[in-house]
CSV table of N, CA and C in Angstrom, one decimal:
chain,number,residue,atom,x,y,z
A,1,MET,N,-45.0,83.3,65.3
A,1,MET,CA,-44.4,83.0,67.0
A,1,MET,C,-44.4,83.9,67.7
A,2,PHE,N,-44.5,85.4,67.4
A,2,PHE,CA,-45.0,86.4,68.3
A,2,PHE,C,-46.7,86.2,68.9
A,3,SER,N,-47.6,86.0,67.9
A,3,SER,CA,-48.6,85.6,68.4
A,3,SER,C,-48.8,84.3,69.5
A,4,SER,N,-48.3,83.3,69.4
A,4,SER,CA,-48.0,82.5,70.4
A,4,SER,C,-47.9,83.1,71.2
A,5,LEU,N,-46.8,83.6,71.6
A,5,LEU,CA,-46.3,84.3,73.3
A,5,LEU,C,-47.0,85.1,73.1
A,6,ARG,N,-47.8,86.0,72.7
A,6,ARG,CA,-48.7,87.0,73.0
A,6,ARG,C,-50.1,86.2,74.0
A,7,LYS,N,-50.3,85.1,73.3
A,7,LYS,CA,-51.1,84.1,73.9
A,7,LYS,C,-50.7,83.9,75.4
A,8,LEU,N,-49.3,83.3,75.0
A,8,LEU,CA,-49.4,82.7,76.3
A,8,LEU,C,-49.2,83.8,77.5
A,9,PHE,N,-48.7,85.0,77.6
A,9,PHE,CA,-48.3,86.2,78.4
A,9,PHE,C,-49.9,86.9,78.2
A,10,LYS,N,-50.3,86.8,77.7
A,10,LYS,CA,-51.8,87.4,77.7
A,10,LYS,C,-52.7,87.2,79.2
A,11,PRO,N,-53.0,88.0,79.9
A,11,PRO,CA,-53.7,87.9,80.8
A,11,PRO,C,-55.6,87.4,81.2
A,12,GLY,N,-55.6,86.3,81.2
A,12,GLY,CA,-57.0,85.8,81.3
A,12,GLY,C,-58.1,86.6,81.7
A,13,ALA,N,-59.2,86.4,81.3
A,13,ALA,CA,-60.5,87.2,81.7
A,13,ALA,C,-60.4,87.1,83.3
A,14,ASP,N,-61.0,87.6,84.0
A,14,ASP,CA,-61.5,87.8,85.2
A,14,ASP,C,-62.6,87.3,85.7
A,15,PRO,N,-62.4,86.1,86.8
A,15,PRO,CA,-63.7,85.3,86.9
A,15,PRO,C,-64.7,86.0,87.6
A,16,ARG,N,-64.3,87.1,88.5
A,16,ARG,CA,-65.1,87.8,89.0
A,16,ARG,C,-66.4,88.6,88.1
A,17,GLU,N,-65.7,88.7,86.9
A,17,GLU,CA,-66.9,89.9,85.9
A,17,GLU,C,-67.9,88.9,86.1
A,18,ALA,N,-67.9,87.7,86.1
A,18,ALA,CA,-69.4,86.8,85.9
A,18,ALA,C,-70.3,87.3,86.7
A,19,ARG,N,-69.8,87.8,88.2
A,19,ARG,CA,-70.8,88.4,88.9
A,19,ARG,C,-71.1,89.8,88.8
A,20,ARG,N,-70.3,90.7,88.3
A,20,ARG,CA,-70.5,92.0,87.9
A,20,ARG,C,-72.1,92.3,87.6
A,21,PRO,N,-72.7,91.8,87.0
A,21,PRO,CA,-74.2,92.1,86.8
A,21,PRO,C,-75.3,91.9,88.1
A,22,LEU,N,-74.6,91.0,89.0
A,22,LEU,CA,-75.3,90.9,90.1
A,22,LEU,C,-75.0,92.0,91.1
A,23,TRP,N,-73.6,92.5,91.0
A,23,TRP,CA,-73.2,93.1,92.0
A,23,TRP,C,-73.6,94.8,91.8
A,24,ASN,N,-74.0,95.2,90.0
A,24,ASN,CA,-74.5,96.2,89.7
A,24,ASN,C,-76.2,96.3,90.1
A,25,ALA,N,-76.8,94.9,90.3
A,25,ALA,CA,-77.9,94.9,90.9
A,25,ALA,C,-78.4,95.4,92.4
A,26,VAL,N,-77.3,95.0,92.9
A,26,VAL,CA,-76.9,95.2,94.3
A,26,VAL,C,-77.0,96.2,94.6
A,27,VAL,N,-76.1,97.1,94.3
A,27,VAL,CA,-76.1,98.2,94.2
A,27,VAL,C,-77.2,99.3,93.6
A,28,ALA,N,-77.6,98.9,92.4
A,28,ALA,CA,-79.1,99.7,92.3
A,28,ALA,C,-80.3,99.5,93.0
A,29,ALA,N,-80.0,98.1,93.9
A,29,ALA,CA,-81.4,98.1,94.9
A,29,ALA,C,-80.8,98.6,96.1
A,30,ALA,N,-79.7,98.9,96.7
A,30,ALA,CA,-79.4,99.7,97.4
A,30,ALA,C,-79.4,101.0,97.4
A,31,ARG,N,-79.6,101.5,96.2
A,31,ARG,CA,-79.5,103.2,95.9
A,31,ARG,C,-81.2,103.5,95.7
A,32,ALA,N,-82.1,102.4,95.5
A,32,ALA,CA,-83.5,102.8,94.9
A,32,ALA,C,-84.0,104.0,96.2
A,33,PRO,N,-84.7,104.9,95.6
A,33,PRO,CA,-84.9,106.2,96.5
A,33,PRO,C,-85.8,105.8,97.6
A,34,HIS,N,-87.0,104.8,97.8
A,34,HIS,CA,-87.5,104.6,98.6
A,34,HIS,C,-86.7,104.3,100.0
A,35,TRP,N,-85.8,103.9,99.9
A,35,TRP,CA,-85.0,103.8,101.4
A,35,TRP,C,-84.6,104.9,101.8
A,36,TYR,N,-84.9,105.7,101.1
A,36,TYR,CA,-83.8,107.3,101.9
A,36,TYR,C,-85.1,108.0,101.8
A,37,ARG,N,-86.2,108.2,100.7
A,37,ARG,CA,-87.2,108.7,101.0
A,37,ARG,C,-88.1,108.3,101.7
A,38,GLU,N,-88.8,107.4,101.6
A,38,GLU,CA,-89.9,106.6,102.4
A,38,GLU,C,-89.1,105.9,103.8
A,39,GLY,N,-88.0,105.4,103.5
A,39,GLY,CA,-87.7,105.1,104.7
A,39,GLY,C,-86.5,105.7,105.7
A,40,GLY,N,-86.6,107.0,105.4
A,40,GLY,CA,-85.6,107.5,106.1
A,40,GLY,C,-84.1,107.1,106.3
A,41,VAL,N,-83.6,106.4,105.7
A,41,VAL,CA,-82.5,106.0,105.9
A,41,VAL,C,-81.3,107.2,105.0
A,42,PRO,N,-80.4,107.7,106.1
A,42,PRO,CA,-80.0,109.0,105.7
A,42,PRO,C,-79.0,108.8,104.0
A,43,ASP,N,-79.0,109.7,103.6
A,43,ASP,CA,-78.8,109.3,102.3
A,43,ASP,C,-77.4,110.5,101.9
A,44,THR,N,-76.6,109.5,102.8
A,44,THR,CA,-75.0,110.2,103.0
A,44,THR,C,-73.8,109.3,102.6
A,45,LEU,N,-72.7,109.2,102.7
A,45,LEU,CA,-71.7,108.0,102.3
A,45,LEU,C,-72.0,106.9,103.2
A,46,ASP,N,-72.4,107.3,104.7
A,46,ASP,CA,-72.4,105.9,105.4
A,46,ASP,C,-73.9,105.4,105.1
A,47,GLY,N,-74.5,106.4,105.1
A,47,GLY,CA,-76.1,105.3,104.5
A,47,GLY,C,-76.0,104.7,103.7
A,48,ARG,N,-75.5,105.3,102.8
A,48,ARG,CA,-75.3,104.5,100.9
A,48,ARG,C,-74.4,103.2,101.5
A,49,PHE,N,-73.4,103.7,102.3
A,49,PHE,CA,-72.6,102.4,102.4
A,49,PHE,C,-73.4,101.1,103.2
A,50,ASP,N,-74.1,101.7,104.3
A,50,ASP,CA,-75.1,100.4,105.0
A,50,ASP,C,-76.3,100.1,104.1
A,51,MET,N,-76.9,100.6,103.3
A,51,MET,CA,-77.7,100.1,102.5
A,51,MET,C,-77.0,99.1,101.7
A,52,ILE,N,-75.9,99.6,100.9
A,52,ILE,CA,-75.3,98.8,100.4
A,52,ILE,C,-75.0,97.0,100.5
A,53,SER,N,-74.5,97.8,102.3
A,53,SER,CA,-74.1,96.0,103.0
A,53,SER,C,-75.6,95.3,103.4
A,54,LEU,N,-76.3,96.4,103.7
A,54,LEU,CA,-77.8,95.6,103.7
A,54,LEU,C,-78.4,94.6,102.8
A,55,VAL,N,-78.3,94.9,101.7
A,55,VAL,CA,-78.8,94.6,100.4
A,55,VAL,C,-77.5,93.5,100.1
A,56,LEU,N,-76.4,93.6,99.9
A,56,LEU,CA,-75.1,92.5,99.7
A,56,LEU,C,-75.3,91.6,100.8
A,57,ALA,N,-76.2,91.8,102.3
A,57,ALA,CA,-75.8,90.7,102.9
A,57,ALA,C,-77.0,89.7,102.9
A,58,LEU,N,-78.0,90.1,102.4
A,58,LEU,CA,-79.3,89.4,102.1
A,58,LEU,C,-79.1,88.4,100.8
A,59,VAL,N,-78.1,88.8,99.8
A,59,VAL,CA,-78.1,88.2,98.9
A,59,VAL,C,-77.5,87.3,99.0
A,60,LEU,N,-76.0,87.3,99.9
A,60,LEU,CA,-75.1,86.5,100.4
A,60,LEU,C,-75.4,85.4,101.5
A,61,HIS,N,-76.6,86.1,101.7
A,61,HIS,CA,-77.3,84.8,102.9
A,61,HIS,C,-78.0,83.7,102.0
A,62,ARG,N,-78.8,84.3,100.8
A,62,ARG,CA,-79.5,83.2,99.5
A,62,ARG,C,-78.6,83.0,99.0
A,63,ILE,N,-77.7,82.9,98.6
A,63,ILE,CA,-76.5,82.5,98.0
A,63,ILE,C,-75.7,81.3,98.9
A,64,ASP,N,-75.6,81.3,100.3
A,64,ASP,CA,-74.9,80.4,101.3
A,64,ASP,C,-76.3,79.8,101.1
A,65,ASP,N,-77.4,79.7,100.8
A,65,ASP,CA,-78.2,78.4,100.8
A,65,ASP,C,-77.7,77.1,99.7
A,66,ASP,N,-77.0,77.6,99.0
A,66,ASP,CA,-76.8,76.4,98.1
A,66,ASP,C,-75.1,76.5,98.1
A,67,PRO,N,-74.2,75.5,98.9
A,67,PRO,CA,-73.2,75.4,98.8
A,67,PRO,C,-72.4,75.1,98.1
A,68,GLY,N,-72.6,74.9,96.9
A,68,GLY,CA,-71.7,74.8,95.5
A,68,GLY,C,-71.7,75.8,94.8
A,69,GLN,N,-72.6,77.1,95.4
A,69,GLN,CA,-72.4,78.4,94.7
A,69,GLN,C,-71.4,79.4,95.5
A,70,ALA,N,-70.8,78.9,96.7
A,70,ALA,CA,-69.8,79.3,97.8
A,70,ALA,C,-68.6,80.7,96.6
A,71,LEU,N,-68.3,79.9,95.5
A,71,LEU,CA,-67.4,81.0,94.9
A,71,LEU,C,-68.1,81.8,94.6
A,72,ALA,N,-69.3,81.8,94.2
A,72,ALA,CA,-69.7,83.1,93.3
A,72,ALA,C,-70.0,84.3,94.7
A,73,GLY,N,-70.4,83.7,95.9
A,73,GLY,CA,-70.7,84.8,97.0
A,73,GLY,C,-69.1,85.5,97.7
A,74,VAL,N,-68.3,84.6,97.1
A,74,VAL,CA,-66.7,85.2,97.3
A,74,VAL,C,-66.4,85.9,96.4
A,75,GLN,N,-66.5,85.8,94.8
A,75,GLN,CA,-66.3,86.8,93.8
A,75,GLN,C,-67.3,88.0,93.9
A,76,LEU,N,-68.5,87.8,94.8
A,76,LEU,CA,-69.4,89.1,94.9
A,76,LEU,C,-68.9,90.0,95.6
A,77,THR,N,-68.4,89.5,96.9
A,77,THR,CA,-67.3,90.2,98.0
A,77,THR,C,-66.0,90.9,97.3
A,78,GLU,N,-66.0,90.2,97.0
A,78,GLU,CA,-64.7,90.6,96.7
A,78,GLU,C,-64.8,91.9,95.3
A,79,LEU,N,-65.7,92.0,94.6
A,79,LEU,CA,-66.4,93.3,93.8
A,79,LEU,C,-66.8,94.2,95.0
A,80,PHE,N,-67.3,94.0,96.2
A,80,PHE,CA,-67.9,94.9,96.9
A,80,PHE,C,-66.2,95.6,97.7
A,81,VAL,N,-65.6,94.8,97.6
A,81,VAL,CA,-64.3,95.6,97.9
A,81,VAL,C,-63.8,96.4,97.3
A,82,ASP,N,-63.9,95.7,95.6
A,82,ASP,CA,-62.9,96.6,94.7
A,82,ASP,C,-63.7,97.7,94.6
A,83,ASP,N,-64.8,97.6,94.8
A,83,ASP,CA,-65.8,98.6,94.4
A,83,ASP,C,-65.4,100.2,95.8
A,84,MET,N,-65.4,99.8,96.9
A,84,MET,CA,-65.4,100.3,98.1
A,84,MET,C,-63.9,101.2,97.7
A,85,ASP,N,-62.8,100.3,97.4
A,85,ASP,CA,-61.6,100.6,97.1
A,85,ASP,C,-61.3,101.3,95.9
A,86,GLY,N,-62.2,101.6,95.1
A,86,GLY,CA,-62.4,102.7,94.1
A,86,GLY,C,-63.0,103.7,94.4
A,87,GLN,N,-64.4,104.0,95.3
A,87,GLN,CA,-64.9,105.0,95.5
A,87,GLN,C,-64.1,105.7,96.6
A,88,MET,N,-63.4,105.3,97.2
A,88,MET,CA,-62.3,106.2,98.4
A,88,MET,C,-61.6,106.6,97.7
A,89,ARG,N,-61.3,106.0,96.8
A,89,ARG,CA,-59.5,106.6,96.0
A,89,ARG,C,-60.3,107.7,95.5
A,90,GLN,N,-61.5,107.5,94.7
A,90,GLN,CA,-62.4,108.5,93.7
A,90,GLN,C,-62.3,110.0,94.5
A,91,ILE,N,-63.1,109.6,95.9
A,91,ILE,CA,-63.1,110.7,97.0
A,91,ILE,C,-61.7,111.6,97.3
A,92,GLY,N,-60.7,110.9,97.0
A,92,GLY,CA,-59.4,111.4,97.8
A,92,GLY,C,-58.6,111.2,98.6
A,93,PHE,N,-59.4,109.7,99.3
A,93,PHE,CA,-58.3,109.1,100.1
A,93,PHE,C,-57.0,108.1,99.6
A,94,GLY,N,-55.7,108.6,100.6
A,94,GLY,CA,-54.6,108.4,99.8
A,94,GLY,C,-54.6,106.3,100.3
A,95,ASP,N,-53.5,106.0,99.6
A,95,ASP,CA,-53.0,104.3,99.9
A,95,ASP,C,-52.9,104.3,101.3
A,96,MET,N,-52.5,104.7,102.3
A,96,MET,CA,-52.3,104.6,103.4
A,96,MET,C,-54.0,104.3,104.5
A,97,VAL,N,-54.6,105.5,104.2
A,97,VAL,CA,-56.0,105.1,104.6
A,97,VAL,C,-57.1,104.2,103.7
A,98,VAL,N,-56.8,103.8,102.9
A,98,VAL,CA,-57.5,103.5,102.0
A,98,VAL,C,-57.9,101.6,102.5
A,99,GLY,N,-56.5,101.1,103.0
A,99,GLY,CA,-56.5,99.7,103.1
A,99,GLY,C,-56.8,99.8,104.6
A,100,LYS,N,-56.9,100.7,105.6
A,100,LYS,CA,-57.5,100.3,106.8
A,100,LYS,C,-58.9,100.8,106.8
A,101,GLN,N,-59.3,101.8,105.9
A,101,GLN,CA,-60.8,101.6,105.8
A,101,GLN,C,-61.4,100.8,105.2
A,102,ILE,N,-60.7,100.3,103.9
A,102,ILE,CA,-61.2,98.8,103.9
A,102,ILE,C,-61.7,97.8,104.9
A,103,GLY,N,-60.2,97.3,105.2
A,103,GLY,CA,-60.4,96.7,106.5
A,103,GLY,C,-61.5,96.3,107.2
A,104,ARG,N,-61.5,97.8,107.8
A,104,ARG,CA,-63.3,98.1,108.7
A,104,ARG,C,-64.5,98.3,108.2
A,105,MET,N,-64.6,98.1,106.5
A,105,MET,CA,-65.5,98.1,105.9
A,105,MET,C,-65.9,96.6,105.7
A,106,VAL,N,-64.9,95.8,105.7
A,106,VAL,CA,-65.2,94.2,105.5
A,106,VAL,C,-65.6,93.7,107.0
A,107,GLY,N,-64.9,94.1,107.8
A,107,GLY,CA,-65.6,93.8,109.3
A,107,GLY,C,-66.8,94.6,109.3
A,108,ALA,N,-67.1,95.5,109.1
A,108,ALA,CA,-68.7,95.9,109.2
A,108,ALA,C,-69.9,94.9,108.6
A,109,LEU,N,-69.0,94.6,107.1
A,109,LEU,CA,-70.1,93.8,106.2
A,109,LEU,C,-70.3,92.1,107.3
A,110,GLY,N,-69.0,91.8,107.8
A,110,GLY,CA,-69.2,90.8,108.2
A,110,GLY,C,-69.9,91.2,109.7
A,111,GLY,N,-70.2,91.7,110.4
A,111,GLY,CA,-71.2,91.9,111.2
A,111,GLY,C,-72.1,92.3,110.9
A,112,ARG,N,-72.5,92.5,110.0
A,112,ARG,CA,-73.9,93.2,109.2
A,112,ARG,C,-74.3,91.4,109.0
A,113,LEU,N,-73.4,90.6,108.2
A,113,LEU,CA,-73.7,89.3,107.9
A,113,LEU,C,-74.8,88.7,109.1
A,114,GLY,N,-74.0,88.8,110.3
A,114,GLY,CA,-74.2,88.1,111.3
A,114,GLY,C,-75.7,88.6,111.9
A,115,ALA,N,-75.6,89.9,111.8
A,115,ALA,CA,-77.0,90.3,112.5
A,115,ALA,C,-78.5,90.4,111.6
A,116,TYR,N,-78.0,90.5,110.4
A,116,TYR,CA,-79.2,90.4,109.5
A,116,TYR,C,-79.4,89.2,109.2
A,117,ARG,N,-79.0,87.8,109.9
A,117,ARG,CA,-79.6,86.9,109.6
A,117,ARG,C,-80.9,87.0,110.6
A,118,ALA,N,-81.1,87.7,111.2
A,118,ALA,CA,-82.5,87.8,112.2
A,118,ALA,C,-83.4,87.7,111.3
A,119,PRO,N,-84.7,86.8,112.2
A,119,PRO,CA,-86.3,87.1,111.5
A,119,PRO,C,-86.7,88.1,111.0
A,120,ASP,N,-87.4,88.4,109.9
A,120,ASP,CA,-88.3,89.7,109.4
A,120,ASP,C,-88.8,89.9,110.7
A,121,GLY,N,-89.2,91.6,111.1
A,121,GLY,CA,-90.0,91.8,112.0
A,121,GLY,C,-89.3,91.6,113.3
A,122,SER,N,-88.5,90.8,113.7
A,122,SER,CA,-87.6,90.6,115.1
A,122,SER,C,-87.5,91.7,115.6
A,123,GLU,N,-87.4,91.9,117.3
A,123,GLU,CA,-86.6,92.7,117.9
A,123,GLU,C,-85.2,93.1,117.6
A,124,GLU,N,-84.4,91.7,117.1
A,124,GLU,CA,-83.1,91.6,116.9
A,124,GLU,C,-82.9,92.5,115.4
A,125,LEU,N,-83.8,92.3,114.6
A,125,LEU,CA,-83.5,92.9,113.2
A,125,LEU,C,-83.9,94.3,113.3
A,126,LYS,N,-84.6,94.8,114.3
A,126,LYS,CA,-85.1,96.2,114.5
A,126,LYS,C,-83.6,96.9,114.9
A,127,ALA,N,-83.5,96.0,116.0
A,127,ALA,CA,-82.1,96.5,117.0
A,127,ALA,C,-80.6,97.0,115.7
A,128,ALA,N,-80.7,95.9,115.0
A,128,ALA,CA,-79.4,95.8,114.0
A,128,ALA,C,-79.6,96.7,113.0
A,129,LEU,N,-81.1,97.0,112.5
A,129,LEU,CA,-81.1,98.2,111.4
A,129,LEU,C,-80.9,99.6,112.6
A,130,VAL,N,-81.5,99.6,113.3
A,130,VAL,CA,-81.4,101.1,113.9
A,130,VAL,C,-79.9,101.7,114.1
A,131,ARG,N,-79.4,100.4,114.7
A,131,ARG,CA,-77.4,100.2,115.1
A,131,ARG,C,-76.9,100.9,114.0
A,132,ASN,N,-77.3,100.2,112.2
A,132,ASN,CA,-76.4,100.3,111.2
A,132,ASN,C,-76.9,101.2,110.6
A,133,LEU,N,-78.1,101.3,110.2
A,133,LEU,CA,-78.9,102.7,109.4
A,133,LEU,C,-79.1,103.7,109.5
A,134,TRP,N,-78.9,104.0,111.0
A,134,TRP,CA,-79.2,105.1,111.6
A,134,TRP,C,-78.2,105.8,112.9
A,135,ARG,N,-77.3,104.6,113.0
A,135,ARG,CA,-75.8,105.0,113.5
A,135,ARG,C,-76.7,104.9,115.2
A,136,GLY,N,-77.5,104.4,115.6
A,136,GLY,CA,-78.1,104.3,117.2
A,136,GLY,C,-78.9,105.2,117.5
A,137,LYS,N,-79.4,106.3,116.3
A,137,LYS,CA,-79.8,107.0,116.6
A,137,LYS,C,-81.3,107.0,116.2
A,138,ALA,N,-82.4,107.4,117.2
A,138,ALA,CA,-83.7,106.7,116.9
A,138,ALA,C,-84.0,107.0,115.7
A,139,ALA,N,-84.9,105.9,115.3
A,139,ALA,CA,-85.2,106.0,113.8
A,139,ALA,C,-86.8,106.4,113.7
A,140,PRO,N,-87.0,107.1,112.5
A,140,PRO,CA,-88.4,107.0,112.0
A,140,PRO,C,-89.3,105.6,112.3
A,141,ASP,N,-90.5,106.0,113.1
A,141,ASP,CA,-91.4,104.8,113.3
A,141,ASP,C,-91.7,104.4,111.8
A,142,ALA,N,-92.2,105.2,110.9
A,142,ALA,CA,-92.7,104.8,109.5
A,142,ALA,C,-91.4,104.3,108.8
A,143,GLY,N,-90.4,105.3,109.1
A,143,GLY,CA,-88.9,105.1,108.2
A,143,GLY,C,-88.5,103.0,108.3
A,144,LEU,N,-88.7,103.0,110.0
A,144,LEU,CA,-88.1,101.5,110.1
A,144,LEU,C,-89.3,100.4,109.8
A,145,ALA,N,-90.4,101.3,109.5
A,145,ALA,CA,-91.5,100.1,109.2
A,145,ALA,C,-91.5,99.7,107.6
A,146,HIS,N,-90.7,100.9,106.8
A,146,HIS,CA,-90.8,100.7,105.4
A,146,HIS,C,-89.9,100.0,105.4
A,147,VAL,N,-88.5,99.9,105.8
A,147,VAL,CA,-87.3,99.3,105.7
A,147,VAL,C,-87.7,97.8,105.9
A,148,LEU,N,-88.0,97.9,106.7
A,148,LEU,CA,-88.7,96.1,107.6
A,148,LEU,C,-89.3,95.3,106.4
A,149,ALA,N,-90.8,96.4,105.7
A,149,ALA,CA,-91.2,96.1,104.9
A,149,ALA,C,-90.6,95.4,103.7
A,150,GLY,N,-89.5,96.0,103.2
A,150,GLY,CA,-88.6,96.1,102.1
A,150,GLY,C,-87.7,94.7,102.1
A,151,ILE,N,-87.5,94.9,103.7
A,151,ILE,CA,-86.4,93.5,103.6
A,151,ILE,C,-87.0,92.6,103.4
A,152,ALA,N,-88.4,92.3,104.0
A,152,ALA,CA,-88.7,91.3,104.1
A,152,ALA,C,-89.5,90.8,102.8
A,153,GLU,N,-90.1,92.0,102.1
A,153,GLU,CA,-90.1,91.5,100.3
A,153,GLU,C,-89.3,91.3,99.3
A,154,LEU,N,-87.8,91.6,99.9
A,154,LEU,CA,-86.5,91.3,98.9
A,154,LEU,C,-86.1,90.2,99.4
A,155,ARG,N,-86.3,89.5,100.6
A,155,ARG,CA,-85.9,88.1,101.0
A,155,ARG,C,-87.1,87.1,100.5
A,156,ALA,N,-88.2,87.6,100.7
A,156,ALA,CA,-89.4,86.2,99.8
A,156,ALA,C,-88.9,86.5,98.1
A,157,GLY,N,-88.4,87.6,97.6
A,157,GLY,CA,-88.2,87.5,96.6
A,157,GLY,C,-87.2,86.5,96.3
A,158,LEU,N,-85.7,87.1,97.0
A,158,LEU,CA,-84.7,85.9,97.0
A,158,LEU,C,-84.7,84.5,97.0
A,159,ALA,N,-85.8,84.4,98.2
A,159,ALA,CA,-85.7,83.0,98.5
A,159,ALA,C,-86.6,82.0,97.1
A,160,ALA,N,-87.6,82.7,96.5
A,160,ALA,CA,-88.3,82.4,95.4
A,160,ALA,C,-87.3,81.9,94.0
A,161,MET,N,-86.3,82.8,94.2
A,161,MET,CA,-85.4,83.0,93.0
A,161,MET,C,-84.2,81.4,93.0
A,162,PRO,N,-84.2,80.9,92.4
A,162,PRO,CA,-82.8,79.4,92.3
A,162,PRO,C,-81.7,80.6,92.1
A,163,VAL,N,-81.1,79.6,93.4
A,163,VAL,CA,-79.4,80.7,93.3
A,163,VAL,C,-79.0,80.4,92.2
A,164,GLU,N,-78.9,79.4,91.3
A,164,GLU,CA,-78.0,79.4,90.1
A,164,GLU,C,-78.6,80.9,88.9
A,165,THR,N,-80.0,80.8,89.5
A,165,THR,CA,-80.5,82.0,88.7
A,165,THR,C,-79.9,83.5,89.0
A,166,LEU,N,-80.0,83.5,90.3
A,166,LEU,CA,-79.4,84.7,91.4
A,166,LEU,C,-78.0,85.2,90.5
A,167,ILE,N,-77.0,84.5,91.0
A,167,ILE,CA,-75.5,84.7,90.9
A,167,ILE,C,-75.5,85.3,89.1
A,168,ALA,N,-76.3,84.7,88.0
A,168,ALA,CA,-75.8,85.1,86.8
A,168,ALA,C,-77.0,86.4,86.7
A,169,ALA,N,-77.6,87.0,87.8
A,169,ALA,CA,-79.1,88.1,87.4
A,169,ALA,C,-78.5,89.1,87.2
A,170,GLY,N,-79.3,90.0,86.8
A,170,GLY,CA,-78.9,91.2,86.5
A,170,GLY,C,-79.8,92.4,87.2
A,171,HIS,N,-80.7,91.7,88.0
A,171,HIS,CA,-81.7,92.5,88.5
A,171,HIS,C,-81.8,91.8,90.0
A,172,LEU,N,-82.6,92.1,91.0
A,172,LEU,CA,-82.7,91.9,92.4
A,172,LEU,C,-84.4,91.5,92.7
A,173,PRO,N,-85.2,91.0,92.7
A,173,PRO,CA,-86.6,90.4,92.4
A,173,PRO,C,-87.2,91.4,93.7
A,174,GLY,N,-88.6,91.9,93.1
A,174,GLY,CA,-89.2,92.8,93.8
A,174,GLY,C,-89.5,93.9,93.0
A,175,PRO,N,-90.6,94.6,93.4
A,175,PRO,CA,-90.9,95.9,92.5
A,175,PRO,C,-90.0,97.1,92.8
A,176,ARG,N,-89.8,96.9,94.0
A,176,ARG,CA,-88.9,98.0,94.7
A,176,ARG,C,-87.3,97.6,94.4
A,177,ALA,N,-86.6,96.5,94.2
A,177,ALA,CA,-85.8,96.5,94.0
A,177,ALA,C,-84.9,96.8,93.1
């Protein structure tokens, strides 16, 4: 009898965990040293957040190509929020600050989702990258070119990957990802 009750009240598995390998792949791709070394993206908390937001936006754009996989995009975004919350708490932010900062981060991701729809190599995309990755400061020419090439490479790899495969993947396409 008690085992039946235990089963009844035992919480089920978190369905978002099915997206954990993809989330880990997004973070790994965003933390790849080439973005910071050759790309000149500042290797700071803000720079890391900006790169995670960039890679996540590209992945979410690809998931959006298959409306039947919308839930996977929601779950991936929820993992982003949970991870950012955990990172801020680990740094030492308190409850009052974390909620506000998470709201700002989600808003920033939303803005980047729109900005990063700009075509590869376009002035719109360049401006969005300078505004977000270098916080409006002049980007190094070689660094900006490197980041633009990396984005084009990642987009091409994502476009070649079926969304159903992507949402279950533990890695992103491309030799640099």
